[in-house]
PDB file of C-alpha atoms in Angstrom:
ATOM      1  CA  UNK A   1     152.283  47.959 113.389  1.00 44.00           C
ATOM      2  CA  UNK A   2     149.714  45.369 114.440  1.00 44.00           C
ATOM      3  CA  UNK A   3     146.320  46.459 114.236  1.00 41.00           C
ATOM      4  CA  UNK A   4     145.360  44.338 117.806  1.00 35.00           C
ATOM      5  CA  UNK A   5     145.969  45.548 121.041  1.00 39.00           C
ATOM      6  CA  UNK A   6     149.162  45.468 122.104  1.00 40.00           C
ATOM      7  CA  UNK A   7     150.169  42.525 124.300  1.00 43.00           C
ATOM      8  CA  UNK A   8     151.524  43.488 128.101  1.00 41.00           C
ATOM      9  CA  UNK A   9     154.952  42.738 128.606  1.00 44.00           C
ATOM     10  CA  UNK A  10     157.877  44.337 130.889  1.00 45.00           C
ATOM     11  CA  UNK A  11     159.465  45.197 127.629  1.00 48.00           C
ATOM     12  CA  UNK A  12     158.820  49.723 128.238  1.00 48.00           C
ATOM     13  CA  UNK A  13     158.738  50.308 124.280  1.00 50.00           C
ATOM     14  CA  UNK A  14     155.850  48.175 124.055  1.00 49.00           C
ATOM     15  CA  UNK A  15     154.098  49.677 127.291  1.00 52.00           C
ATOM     16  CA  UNK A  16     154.433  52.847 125.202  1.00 54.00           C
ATOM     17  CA  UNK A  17     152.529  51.767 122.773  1.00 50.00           C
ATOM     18  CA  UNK A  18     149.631  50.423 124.892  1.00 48.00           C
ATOM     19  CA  UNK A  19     149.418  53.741 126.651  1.00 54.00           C
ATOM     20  CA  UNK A  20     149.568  55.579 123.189  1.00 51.00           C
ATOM     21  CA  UNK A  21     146.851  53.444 122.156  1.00 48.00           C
ATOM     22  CA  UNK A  22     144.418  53.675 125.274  1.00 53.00           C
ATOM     23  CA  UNK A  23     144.730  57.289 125.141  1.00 55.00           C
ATOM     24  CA  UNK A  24     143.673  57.271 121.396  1.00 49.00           C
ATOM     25  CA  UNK A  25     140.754  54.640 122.293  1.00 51.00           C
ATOM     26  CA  UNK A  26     139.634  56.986 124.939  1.00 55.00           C
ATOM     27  CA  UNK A  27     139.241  59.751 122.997  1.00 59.00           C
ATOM     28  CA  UNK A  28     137.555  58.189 120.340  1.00 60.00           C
ATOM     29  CA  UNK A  29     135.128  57.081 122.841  1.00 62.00           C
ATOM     30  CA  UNK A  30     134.280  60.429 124.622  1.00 74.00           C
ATOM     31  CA  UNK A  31     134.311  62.023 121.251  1.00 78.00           C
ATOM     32  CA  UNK A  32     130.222  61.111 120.712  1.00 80.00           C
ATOM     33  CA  UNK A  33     129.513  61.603 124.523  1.00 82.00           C
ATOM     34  CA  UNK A  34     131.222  65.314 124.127  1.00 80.00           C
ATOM     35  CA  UNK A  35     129.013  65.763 120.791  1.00 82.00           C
ATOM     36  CA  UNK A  36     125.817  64.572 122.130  1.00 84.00           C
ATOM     37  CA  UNK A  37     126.523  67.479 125.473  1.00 86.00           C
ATOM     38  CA  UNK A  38     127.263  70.031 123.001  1.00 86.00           C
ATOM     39  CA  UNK A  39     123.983  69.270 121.193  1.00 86.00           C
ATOM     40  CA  UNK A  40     121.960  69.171 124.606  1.00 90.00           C
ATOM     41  CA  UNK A  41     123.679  72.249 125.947  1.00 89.00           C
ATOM     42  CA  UNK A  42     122.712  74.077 122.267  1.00 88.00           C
ATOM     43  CA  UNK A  43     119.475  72.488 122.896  1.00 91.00           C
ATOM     44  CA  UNK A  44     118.891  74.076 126.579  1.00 91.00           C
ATOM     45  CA  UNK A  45     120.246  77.337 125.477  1.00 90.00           C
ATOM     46  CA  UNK A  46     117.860  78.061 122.718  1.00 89.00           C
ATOM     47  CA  UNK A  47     114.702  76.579 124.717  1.00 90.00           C
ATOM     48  CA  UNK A  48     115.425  79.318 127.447  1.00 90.00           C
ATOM     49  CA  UNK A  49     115.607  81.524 124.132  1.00 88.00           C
ATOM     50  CA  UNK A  50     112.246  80.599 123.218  1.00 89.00           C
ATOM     51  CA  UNK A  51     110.793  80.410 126.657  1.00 91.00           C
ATOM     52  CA  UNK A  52     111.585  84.181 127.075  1.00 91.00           C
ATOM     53  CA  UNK A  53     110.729  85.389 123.721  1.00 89.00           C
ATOM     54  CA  UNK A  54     107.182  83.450 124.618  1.00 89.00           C
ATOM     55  CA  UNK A  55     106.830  85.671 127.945  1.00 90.00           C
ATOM     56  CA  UNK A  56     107.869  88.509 126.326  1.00 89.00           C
ATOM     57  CA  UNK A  57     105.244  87.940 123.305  1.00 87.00           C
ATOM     58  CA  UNK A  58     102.637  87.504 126.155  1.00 89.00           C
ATOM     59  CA  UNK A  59     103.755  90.606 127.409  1.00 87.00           C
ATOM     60  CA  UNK A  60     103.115  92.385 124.286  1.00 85.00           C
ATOM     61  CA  UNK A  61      99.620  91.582 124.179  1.00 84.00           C
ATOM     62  CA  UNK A  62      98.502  94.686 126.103  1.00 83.00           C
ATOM     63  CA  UNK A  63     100.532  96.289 123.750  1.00 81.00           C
ATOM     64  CA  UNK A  64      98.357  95.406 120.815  1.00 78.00           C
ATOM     65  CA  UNK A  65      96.790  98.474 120.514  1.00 83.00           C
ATOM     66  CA  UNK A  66     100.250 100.584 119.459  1.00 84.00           C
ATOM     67  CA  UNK A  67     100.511 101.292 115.749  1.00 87.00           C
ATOM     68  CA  UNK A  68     104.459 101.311 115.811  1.00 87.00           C
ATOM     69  CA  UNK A  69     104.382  97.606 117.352  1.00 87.00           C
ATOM     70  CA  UNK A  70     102.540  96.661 114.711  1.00 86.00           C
ATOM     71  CA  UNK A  71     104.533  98.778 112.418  1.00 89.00           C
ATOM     72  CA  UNK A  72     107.716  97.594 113.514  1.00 90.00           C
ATOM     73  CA  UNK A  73     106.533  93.875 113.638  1.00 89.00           C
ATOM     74  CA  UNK A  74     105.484  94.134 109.906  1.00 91.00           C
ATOM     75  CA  UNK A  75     108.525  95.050 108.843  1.00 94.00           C
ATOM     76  CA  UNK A  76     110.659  92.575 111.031  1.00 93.00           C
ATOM     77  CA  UNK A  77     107.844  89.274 109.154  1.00 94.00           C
ATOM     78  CA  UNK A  78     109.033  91.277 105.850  1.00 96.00           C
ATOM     79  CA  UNK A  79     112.607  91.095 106.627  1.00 95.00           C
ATOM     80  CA  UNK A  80     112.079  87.249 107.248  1.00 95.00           C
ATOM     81  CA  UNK A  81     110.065  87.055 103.571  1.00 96.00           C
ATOM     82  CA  UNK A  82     112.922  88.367 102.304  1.00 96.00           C
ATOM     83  CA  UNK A  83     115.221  86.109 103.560  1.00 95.00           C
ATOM     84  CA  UNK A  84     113.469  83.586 103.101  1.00 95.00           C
ATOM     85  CA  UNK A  85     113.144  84.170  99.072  1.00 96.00           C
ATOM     86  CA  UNK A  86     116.742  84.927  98.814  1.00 95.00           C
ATOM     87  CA  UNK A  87     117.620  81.139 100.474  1.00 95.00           C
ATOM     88  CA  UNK A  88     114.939  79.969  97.892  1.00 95.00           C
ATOM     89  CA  UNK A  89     116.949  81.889  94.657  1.00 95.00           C
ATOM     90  CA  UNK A  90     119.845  80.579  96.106  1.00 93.00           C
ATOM     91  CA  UNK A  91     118.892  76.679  96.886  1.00 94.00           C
ATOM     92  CA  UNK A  92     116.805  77.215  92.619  1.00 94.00           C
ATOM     93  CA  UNK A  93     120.602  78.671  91.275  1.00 94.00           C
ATOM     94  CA  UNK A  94     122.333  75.611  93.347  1.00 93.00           C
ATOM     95  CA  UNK A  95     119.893  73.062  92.035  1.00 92.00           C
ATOM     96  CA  UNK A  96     120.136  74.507  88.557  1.00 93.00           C
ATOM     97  CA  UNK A  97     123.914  73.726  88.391  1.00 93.00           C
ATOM     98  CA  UNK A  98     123.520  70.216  89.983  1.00 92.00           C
ATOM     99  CA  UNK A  99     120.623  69.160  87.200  1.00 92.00           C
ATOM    100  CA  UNK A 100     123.392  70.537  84.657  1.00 91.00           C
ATOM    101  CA  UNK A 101     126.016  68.342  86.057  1.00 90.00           C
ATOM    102  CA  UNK A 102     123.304  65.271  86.192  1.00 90.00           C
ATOM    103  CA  UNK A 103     123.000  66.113  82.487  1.00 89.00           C
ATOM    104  CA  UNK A 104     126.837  66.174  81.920  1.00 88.00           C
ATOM    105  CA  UNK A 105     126.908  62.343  83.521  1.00 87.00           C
ATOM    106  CA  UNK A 106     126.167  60.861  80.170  1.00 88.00           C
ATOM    107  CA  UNK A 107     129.500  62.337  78.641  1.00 88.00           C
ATOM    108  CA  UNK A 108     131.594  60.255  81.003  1.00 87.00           C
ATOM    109  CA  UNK A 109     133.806  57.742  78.373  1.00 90.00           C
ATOM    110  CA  UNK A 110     134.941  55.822  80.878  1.00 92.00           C
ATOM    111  CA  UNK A 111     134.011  54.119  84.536  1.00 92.00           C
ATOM    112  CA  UNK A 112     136.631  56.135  86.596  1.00 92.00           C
ATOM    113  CA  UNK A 113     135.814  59.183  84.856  1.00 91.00           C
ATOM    114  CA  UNK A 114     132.237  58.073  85.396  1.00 91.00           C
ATOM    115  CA  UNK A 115     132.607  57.322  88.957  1.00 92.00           C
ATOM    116  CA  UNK A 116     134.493  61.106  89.673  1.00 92.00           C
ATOM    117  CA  UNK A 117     131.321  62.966  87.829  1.00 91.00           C
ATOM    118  CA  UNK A 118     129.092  61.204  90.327  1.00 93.00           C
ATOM    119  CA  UNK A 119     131.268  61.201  93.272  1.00 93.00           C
ATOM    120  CA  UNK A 120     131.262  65.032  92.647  1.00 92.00           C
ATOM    121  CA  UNK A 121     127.837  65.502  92.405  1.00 93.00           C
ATOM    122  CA  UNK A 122     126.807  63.671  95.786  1.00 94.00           C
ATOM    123  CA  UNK A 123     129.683  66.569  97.163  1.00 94.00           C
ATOM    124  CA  UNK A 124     128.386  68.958  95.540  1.00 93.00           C
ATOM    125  CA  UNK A 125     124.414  67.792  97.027  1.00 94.00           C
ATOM    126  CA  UNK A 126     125.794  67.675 100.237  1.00 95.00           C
ATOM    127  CA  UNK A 127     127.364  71.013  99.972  1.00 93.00           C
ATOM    128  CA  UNK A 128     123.849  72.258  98.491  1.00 93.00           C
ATOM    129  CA  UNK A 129     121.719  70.844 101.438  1.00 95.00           C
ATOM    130  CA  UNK A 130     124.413  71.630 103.608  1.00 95.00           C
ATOM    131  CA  UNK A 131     124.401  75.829 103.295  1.00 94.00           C
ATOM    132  CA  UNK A 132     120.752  75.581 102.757  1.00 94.00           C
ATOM    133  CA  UNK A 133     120.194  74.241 106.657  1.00 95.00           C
ATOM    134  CA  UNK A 134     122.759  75.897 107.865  1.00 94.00           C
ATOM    135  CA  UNK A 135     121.476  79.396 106.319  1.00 94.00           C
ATOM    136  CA  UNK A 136     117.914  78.165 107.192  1.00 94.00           C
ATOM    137  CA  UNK A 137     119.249  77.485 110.912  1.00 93.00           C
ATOM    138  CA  UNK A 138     121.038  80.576 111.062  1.00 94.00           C
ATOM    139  CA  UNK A 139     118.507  82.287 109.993  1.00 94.00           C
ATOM    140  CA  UNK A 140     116.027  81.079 112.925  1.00 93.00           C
ATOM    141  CA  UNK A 141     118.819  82.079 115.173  1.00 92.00           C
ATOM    142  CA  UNK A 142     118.909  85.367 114.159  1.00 93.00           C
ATOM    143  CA  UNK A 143     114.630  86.015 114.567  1.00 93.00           C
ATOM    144  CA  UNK A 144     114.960  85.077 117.848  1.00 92.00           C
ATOM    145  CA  UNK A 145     117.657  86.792 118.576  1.00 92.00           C
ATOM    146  CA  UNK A 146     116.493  90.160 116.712  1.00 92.00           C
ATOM    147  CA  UNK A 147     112.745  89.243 117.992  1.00 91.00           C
ATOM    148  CA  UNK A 148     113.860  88.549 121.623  1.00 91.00           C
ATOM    149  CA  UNK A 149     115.810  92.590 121.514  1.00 92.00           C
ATOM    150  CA  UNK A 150     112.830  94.336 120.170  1.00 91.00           C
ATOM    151  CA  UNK A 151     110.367  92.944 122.623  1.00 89.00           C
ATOM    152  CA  UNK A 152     112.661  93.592 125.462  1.00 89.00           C
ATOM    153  CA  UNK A 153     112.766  97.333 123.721  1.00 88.00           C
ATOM    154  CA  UNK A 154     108.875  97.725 123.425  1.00 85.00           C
ATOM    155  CA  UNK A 155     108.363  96.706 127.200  1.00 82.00           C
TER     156      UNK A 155
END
C-alpha cells in the first residue's frame, strides 16, 4: 500500500480506499480537538467545585465559634497529613527501587542488553511519576469532594 493519498479515479476499489483513508485522517484530526474539550470540560467542572466549596467556606465563618467544626476540620487536615505521608513512603519505596536499578546499569555486558536496562528504567520513571500525580490528583479530588459534603452538612 502506498503511503500517499490515493489518486481519484472511476476505478470503485480505489475510491474505497480514499474514503477509508479520509475517515482515518479525520479522526486523527478531531482526536486533539476532542482531548483539549475533555480537558476544558474537566477544567469547568472542578472550578464550579471550587467556587462552591469557596461560598460554602465563607459561609462557615459565622460558624467559627463551634468546637465540633473545628473538631471535625482537624481531623479532616489530619486525614490529608496522612495521605499525604503515605504518597511520600510510597514515591521514597518507588525511588529506592529505581536508584537500585540505576546501580544495576553497570552490569549490562552488552549494548542491547544495555539499551533494555535503560529503556526499562525511563518505564519504570514514568510509571513512578505517573501514580504519584495521579494519586496526588486524586487525592485533591477527593478533599474537595469530602470538604464540599461536610460544609454543605455544617450549614
Amino acid at each position: 500500500m502506498n503511503k500517499f493519498p490515493a489518486t481519484v479515479s472511476l476505478n470503485p476499489i480505489q475510491n474505497e480506499n480514499v474514503v477509508a483513508e479520509s475517515a482515518a485522517f479525520a479522526t486523527g484530526t478531531v482526536a486533539p480537538l476532542a482531548h483539549a474539550m475533555t480537558a476544558q470540560r474537566l477544567i469547568q467542572k472542578d472550578t464550579s467545585h471550587l467556587m462552591n466549596n469557596g461560598a460554602l467556606s465563607m459561609a462557615l465563618a459565622a460558624r467559627l465559634w463551634d468546637p465540633s467544626v473545628w473538631s471535625e476540620l482537624t481531623q479532616m487536615q489530619a486525614a490529608i497529613a496522612q495521605r499525604l505521608q503515605l504518597q511520600n513512603q510510597n514515591w521514597r519505596k518507588g525511588f529506592a527501587i529505581l536508584a537500585e536499578d540505576y546501580a544495576q546499569l553497570r552490569q549490562a555486558n552488552t549494548m542491547s542488553k544495555l539499551l533494555e536496562k535503560q529503556g526499562n528504567l525511563i518505564s519504570q520513571s514514568a510509571d513512578l511519576m505517573t501514580s504519584q500525580a495521579t494519586d496526588f490528583v486524586a487525592l485533591l479530588e477527593n478533599i474537595d469532594v469530602d470538604f464540599g459534603y461536610w460544609a454543605s452538612q455544617k450549614l
